Every structure is written in C-alpha cells, then in structure tokens.
Short mmCIF file of C-alpha atoms in Angstrom, two decimals:
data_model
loop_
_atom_site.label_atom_id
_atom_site.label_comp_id
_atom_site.label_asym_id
_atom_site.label_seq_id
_atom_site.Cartn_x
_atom_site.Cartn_y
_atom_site.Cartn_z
CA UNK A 1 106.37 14.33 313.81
CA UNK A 2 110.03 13.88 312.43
CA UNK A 3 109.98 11.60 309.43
CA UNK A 4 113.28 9.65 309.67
CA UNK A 5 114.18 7.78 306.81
CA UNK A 6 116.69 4.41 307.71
CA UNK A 7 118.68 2.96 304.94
CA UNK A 8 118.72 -0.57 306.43
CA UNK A 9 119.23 -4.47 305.74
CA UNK A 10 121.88 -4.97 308.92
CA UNK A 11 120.85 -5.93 312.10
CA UNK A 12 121.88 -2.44 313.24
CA UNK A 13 119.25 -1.20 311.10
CA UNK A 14 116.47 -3.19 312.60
CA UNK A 15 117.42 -2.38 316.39
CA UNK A 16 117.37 0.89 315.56
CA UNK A 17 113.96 0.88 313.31
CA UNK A 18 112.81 -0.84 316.55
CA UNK A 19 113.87 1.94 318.92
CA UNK A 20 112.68 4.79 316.70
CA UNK A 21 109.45 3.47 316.19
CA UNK A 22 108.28 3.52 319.59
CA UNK A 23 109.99 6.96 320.23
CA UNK A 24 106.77 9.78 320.58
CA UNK A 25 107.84 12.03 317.91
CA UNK A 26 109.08 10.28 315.13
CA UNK A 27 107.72 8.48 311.77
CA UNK A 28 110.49 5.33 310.55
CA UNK A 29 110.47 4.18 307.41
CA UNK A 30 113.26 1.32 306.60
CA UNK A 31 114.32 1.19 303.29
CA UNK A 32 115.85 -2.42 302.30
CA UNK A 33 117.63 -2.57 298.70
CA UNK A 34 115.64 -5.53 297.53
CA UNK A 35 119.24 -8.13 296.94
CA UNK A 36 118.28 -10.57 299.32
CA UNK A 37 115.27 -12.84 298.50
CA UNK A 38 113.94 -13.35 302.10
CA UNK A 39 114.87 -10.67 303.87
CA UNK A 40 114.43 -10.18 307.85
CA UNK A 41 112.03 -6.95 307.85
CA UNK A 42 112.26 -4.35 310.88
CA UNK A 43 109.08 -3.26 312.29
CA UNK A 44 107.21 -0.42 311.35
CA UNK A 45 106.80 1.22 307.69
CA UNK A 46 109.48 -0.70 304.69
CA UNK A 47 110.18 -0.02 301.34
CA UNK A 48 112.09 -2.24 299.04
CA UNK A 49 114.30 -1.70 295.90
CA UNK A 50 116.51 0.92 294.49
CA UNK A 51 115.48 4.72 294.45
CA UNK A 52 117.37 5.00 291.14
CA UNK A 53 120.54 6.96 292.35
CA UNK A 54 121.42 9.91 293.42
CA UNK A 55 118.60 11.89 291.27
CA UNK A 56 116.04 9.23 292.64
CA UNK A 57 116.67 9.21 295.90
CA UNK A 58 116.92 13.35 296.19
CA UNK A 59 113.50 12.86 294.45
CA UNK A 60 111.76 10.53 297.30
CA UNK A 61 112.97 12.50 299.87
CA UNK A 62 111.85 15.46 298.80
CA UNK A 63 108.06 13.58 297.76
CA UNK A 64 108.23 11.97 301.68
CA UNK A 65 108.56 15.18 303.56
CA UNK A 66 112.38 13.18 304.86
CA UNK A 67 113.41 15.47 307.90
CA UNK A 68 116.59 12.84 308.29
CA UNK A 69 118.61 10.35 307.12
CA UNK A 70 120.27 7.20 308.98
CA UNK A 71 122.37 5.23 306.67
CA UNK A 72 122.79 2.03 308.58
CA UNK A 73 123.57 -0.29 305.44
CA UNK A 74 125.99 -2.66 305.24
CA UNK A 75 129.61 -1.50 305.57
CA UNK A 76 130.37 -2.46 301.89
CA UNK A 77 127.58 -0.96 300.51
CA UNK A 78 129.67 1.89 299.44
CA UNK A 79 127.35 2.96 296.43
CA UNK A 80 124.26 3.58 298.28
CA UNK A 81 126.20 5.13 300.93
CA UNK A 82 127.68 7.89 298.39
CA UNK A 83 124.23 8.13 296.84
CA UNK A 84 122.80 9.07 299.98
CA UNK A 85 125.59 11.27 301.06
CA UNK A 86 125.12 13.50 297.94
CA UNK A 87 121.45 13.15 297.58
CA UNK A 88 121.38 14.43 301.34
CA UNK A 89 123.31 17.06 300.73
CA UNK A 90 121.48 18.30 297.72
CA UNK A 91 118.22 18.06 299.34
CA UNK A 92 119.81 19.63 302.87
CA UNK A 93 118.72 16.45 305.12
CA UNK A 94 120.50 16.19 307.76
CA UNK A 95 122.77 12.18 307.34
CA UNK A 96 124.03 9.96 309.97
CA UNK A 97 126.08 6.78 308.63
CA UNK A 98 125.63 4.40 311.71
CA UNK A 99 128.78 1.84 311.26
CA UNK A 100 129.11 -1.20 313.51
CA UNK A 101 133.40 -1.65 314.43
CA UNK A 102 135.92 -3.05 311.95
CA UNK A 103 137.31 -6.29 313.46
CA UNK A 104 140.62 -5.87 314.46
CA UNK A 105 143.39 -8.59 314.21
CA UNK A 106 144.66 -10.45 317.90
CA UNK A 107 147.19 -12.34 319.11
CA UNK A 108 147.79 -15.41 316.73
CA UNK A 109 145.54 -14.16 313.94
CA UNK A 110 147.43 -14.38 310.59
CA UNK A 111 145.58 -11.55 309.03
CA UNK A 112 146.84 -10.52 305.37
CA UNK A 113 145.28 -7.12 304.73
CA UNK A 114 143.87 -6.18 300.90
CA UNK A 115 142.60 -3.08 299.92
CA UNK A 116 139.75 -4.06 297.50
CA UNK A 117 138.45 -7.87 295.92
CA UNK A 118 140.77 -7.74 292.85
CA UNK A 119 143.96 -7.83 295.34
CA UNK A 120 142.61 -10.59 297.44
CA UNK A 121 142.40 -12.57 294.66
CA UNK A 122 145.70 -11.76 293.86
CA UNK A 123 147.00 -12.94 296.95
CA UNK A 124 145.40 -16.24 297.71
CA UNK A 125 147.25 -18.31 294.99
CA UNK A 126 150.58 -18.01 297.69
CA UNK A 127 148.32 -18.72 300.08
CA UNK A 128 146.77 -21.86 299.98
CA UNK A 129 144.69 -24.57 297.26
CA UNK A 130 141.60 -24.74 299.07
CA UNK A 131 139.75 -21.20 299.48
CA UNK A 132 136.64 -20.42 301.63
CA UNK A 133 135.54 -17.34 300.05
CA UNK A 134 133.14 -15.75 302.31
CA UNK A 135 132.55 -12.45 300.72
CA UNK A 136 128.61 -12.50 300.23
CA UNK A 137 126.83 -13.26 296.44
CA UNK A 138 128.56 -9.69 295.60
CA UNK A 139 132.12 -9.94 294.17
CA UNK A 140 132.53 -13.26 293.77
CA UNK A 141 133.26 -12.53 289.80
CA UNK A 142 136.69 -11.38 291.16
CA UNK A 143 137.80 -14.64 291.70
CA UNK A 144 136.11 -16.34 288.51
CA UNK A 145 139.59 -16.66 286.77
CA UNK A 146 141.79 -17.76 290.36
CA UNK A 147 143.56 -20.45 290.60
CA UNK A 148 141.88 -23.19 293.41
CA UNK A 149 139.22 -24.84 294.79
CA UNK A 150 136.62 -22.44 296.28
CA UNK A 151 133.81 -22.93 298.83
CA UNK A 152 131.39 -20.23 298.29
CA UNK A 153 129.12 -19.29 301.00
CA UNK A 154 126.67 -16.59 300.47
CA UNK A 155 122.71 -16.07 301.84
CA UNK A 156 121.43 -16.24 298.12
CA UNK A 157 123.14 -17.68 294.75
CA UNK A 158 125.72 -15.20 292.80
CA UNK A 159 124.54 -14.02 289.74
CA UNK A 160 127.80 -13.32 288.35
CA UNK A 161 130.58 -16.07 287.22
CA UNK A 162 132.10 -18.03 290.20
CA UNK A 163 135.29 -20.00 290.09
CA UNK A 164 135.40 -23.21 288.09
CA UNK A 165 135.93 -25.30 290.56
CA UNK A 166 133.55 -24.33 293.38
CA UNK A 167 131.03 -25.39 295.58
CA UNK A 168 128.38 -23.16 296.65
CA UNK A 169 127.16 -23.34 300.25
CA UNK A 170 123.43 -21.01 300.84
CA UNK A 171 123.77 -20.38 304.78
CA UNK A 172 122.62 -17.00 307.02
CA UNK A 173 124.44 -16.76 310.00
CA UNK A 174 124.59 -16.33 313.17
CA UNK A 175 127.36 -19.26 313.31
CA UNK A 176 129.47 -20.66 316.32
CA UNK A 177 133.11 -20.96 316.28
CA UNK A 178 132.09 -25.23 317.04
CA UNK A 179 130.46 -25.37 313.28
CA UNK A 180 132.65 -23.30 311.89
CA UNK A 181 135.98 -24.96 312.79
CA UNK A 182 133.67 -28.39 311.60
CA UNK A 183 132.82 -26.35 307.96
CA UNK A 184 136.67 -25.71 307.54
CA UNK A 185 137.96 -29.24 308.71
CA UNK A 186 134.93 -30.86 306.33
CA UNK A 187 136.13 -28.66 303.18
CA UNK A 188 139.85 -29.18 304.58
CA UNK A 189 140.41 -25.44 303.67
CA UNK A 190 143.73 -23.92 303.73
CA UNK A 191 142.94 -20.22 303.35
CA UNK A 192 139.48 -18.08 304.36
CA UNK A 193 138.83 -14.96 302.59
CA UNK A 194 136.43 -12.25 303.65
CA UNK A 195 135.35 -8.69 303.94
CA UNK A 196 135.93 -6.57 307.17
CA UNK A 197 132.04 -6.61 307.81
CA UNK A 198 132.57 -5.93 311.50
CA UNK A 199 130.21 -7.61 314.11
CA UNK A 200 129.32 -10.92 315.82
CA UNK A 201 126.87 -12.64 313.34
CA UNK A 202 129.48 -13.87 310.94
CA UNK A 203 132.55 -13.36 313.58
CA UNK A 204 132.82 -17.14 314.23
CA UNK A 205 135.00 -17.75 311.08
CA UNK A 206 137.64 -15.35 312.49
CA UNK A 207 138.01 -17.28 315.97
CA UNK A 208 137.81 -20.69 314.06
CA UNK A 209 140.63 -19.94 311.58
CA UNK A 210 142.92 -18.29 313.98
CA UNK A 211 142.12 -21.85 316.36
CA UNK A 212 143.21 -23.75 313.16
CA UNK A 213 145.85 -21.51 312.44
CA UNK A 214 144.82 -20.62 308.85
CA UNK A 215 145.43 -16.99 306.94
CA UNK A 216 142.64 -14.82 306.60
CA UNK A 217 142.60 -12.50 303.28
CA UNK A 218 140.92 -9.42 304.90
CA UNK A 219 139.32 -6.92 302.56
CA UNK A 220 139.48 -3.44 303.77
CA UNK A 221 136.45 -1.22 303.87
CA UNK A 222 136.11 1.30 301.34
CA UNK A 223 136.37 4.78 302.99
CA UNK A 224 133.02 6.80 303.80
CA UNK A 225 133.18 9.85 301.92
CA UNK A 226 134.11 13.28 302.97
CA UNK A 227 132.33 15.22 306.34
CA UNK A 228 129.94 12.77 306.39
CA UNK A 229 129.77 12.15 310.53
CA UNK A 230 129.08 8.84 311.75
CA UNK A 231 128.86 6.66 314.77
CA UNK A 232 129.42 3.05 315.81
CA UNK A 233 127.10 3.87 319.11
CA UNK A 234 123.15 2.94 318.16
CA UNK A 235 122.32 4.96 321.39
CA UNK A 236 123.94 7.65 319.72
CA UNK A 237 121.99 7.50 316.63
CA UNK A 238 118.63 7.01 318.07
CA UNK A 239 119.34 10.11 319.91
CA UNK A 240 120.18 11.87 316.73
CA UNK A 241 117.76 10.77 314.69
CA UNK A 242 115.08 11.76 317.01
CA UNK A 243 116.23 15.06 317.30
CA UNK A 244 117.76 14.88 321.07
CA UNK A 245 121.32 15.33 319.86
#
C-alpha cells in the first residue's frame, strides 16, 4: 500500500481524499489544521491540529511510514505550505502542492492589486467609507487601526482586534452573485476587499461588485517556495499521488 498523506481543509482536498480512497493501492489520511470549529471532514482516515512545525511534521511522517505528500491547503496558508516543503525534503517524501487557479481580472472589473494585507489596508482609505472585508478570521488585525466602516465576514469569529467600527457577519459559502449583490446593496458598501483564493465557492462577490461597479482590493498570493512542483489539475494529482505519474 502507498500511504499518502493530504494536507487538506479546501474542497480540493476532499475530492481528492475521495478519489484516493477508493484507489486499490493507496492508504489517505487528511490532515485538517484544527482553525475552523465545524469543519466539513473528507472521507476516510483525519487528523486534526498542528504537527508542531517543521521538526513535528518531519517527525509524523517519519512515525506514519508517509510514502507522499499532497499539500492541497488553502492558497494562503503559506506557513504550512513551507513547513511541509522543508519537512518533505528533509525526510525525502516525495510533495505535490495541488493549487486551484488565481482569479483573473475581466472586462469591467476594477481590480486594485496588493501584494500582502498591510498594503490593502493602505489602500482602501482612497477607496471608499464603507469596506466589506472578506479576507477570512485570519488578518483581519491589519485593518484594526483603518479608517471606515467594515463588514467582516468570516466562517468563525477573529480572535485578533477588528476595526472599531465593524460588524461581523459568520457565513460559509457557496454564495450566488443574487445574495451577494443584495449583501452589498444592504451594507451600501463602497469598496470589497479580499484575498486571491481562486475558485467558485466564494467567486460570487467578484461578479456582484464588478455588476455594481465597485473596486476590489485584491491580495496577491504569497509565492510557493522554490522547486516545489505543483498542479491546478486534481486528475493530475490523483495520478501522482497514487504512483501512476
């Protein structure tokens, strides 16, 4: 059997747990970091929390006989993904990173590209009053001192400082473009900020501010790190994980 260990918490990570465990040869385990409080679990064998960095994580997959690695976290989980990358490479495990597509700015999107959360904050005060900050419970501490009126939507509370004038919104997508375009008329927001998370579960807010004509503060993705390959194909990565490519 080939013992394939998947970094998960995306959907990606669950479609793929899903095709893995019914492929012949091969043992899944999902790993979920434990920051969500009701998390949607993939099927087959799941562990949740931290392995306690790179040291910890070389550690478990020595102790789990690990024969390969399929980071398929989320795209801003930048920490675990260098953990793994080095813990990988200590270890000599074979790692995939499996990265759905960055969204990519259209016709009438008014797209104002940041590189990290510190500049988006930045540039929202010559943007607009009234801020939708869609950025997940993660960050939002970057924005604790900006200028505005926030709506904060996130899947569980932040535990770090938020604006001073916010409201906090506890949603989980999928959303449609209908309810989102209805959330942004409600709130009467005049600027959305958010991470370039790729995808269609949280896509909606894209098509709804480029329909209302609003700018969209897009944070960039931090870069994966060096000769690390990856794919945006699942096919691709079920295949390589279970040793047919």
């Amino acid at each position: 059997m080939r013992r394939v260990l998947v970094l998960g918490g995306t959907s990606e990570a669950r479609a793929l747990a899903a095709a893995l465990a019914v492929e012949p040869a091969v043992d899944v385990v999902s790993s979920l970091a434990g920051r969500v409080r009701e998390p949607v679990l993939p099927v087959g064998e799941v562990r949740i929390g931290g392995f306690g960095g790179v040291d910890g994580l070389s550690n478990w997959l020595r102790s789990n006989d690990i024969d390969a690695v399929v980071d398929a976290t989320h795209p801003f989980a930048a920490r675990i993904t260098a953990n793994a990358a080095a813990a990988a490479d200590r270890v000599g495990v074979p790692l995939l990173v499996l990265r759905r597509p960055e969204w990519v700015a259209g016709p009438g999107d008014r797209w104002h590209p940041v590189a990290d959360l510190a500049a988006a904050a930045r540039e929202v005060p010559a943007l607009g009053h009234r801020v939708f900050l869609t950025i997940g419970r993660q960050g939002v501490d970057a924005f604790a001192d900006a200028p505005g009126r926030y709506l904060v939507r996130a899947i569980d509370p932040p535990e770090v400082a938020m604006p001073a004038d916010a409201t906090l919104l506890l949603d989980r997508g999928p959303f449609t473009v209908e309810s989102e375009i209805a959330l942004l008329r409600e709130h009467r927001i005049e600027v959305v900020v958010t991470k370039n998370s790729g995808g269609a579960l949280t896509s909606a807010k894209l098509d709804a501010a480029r329909e209302l004509g609003l700018p969209v503060v897009m944070v960039a993705r931090t870069p994966l790190p060096k000769r690390v390959p990856s794919t945006a194909n699942p096919d691709d990565a079920v295949a390589w994980a279970s040793g047919r490519a």
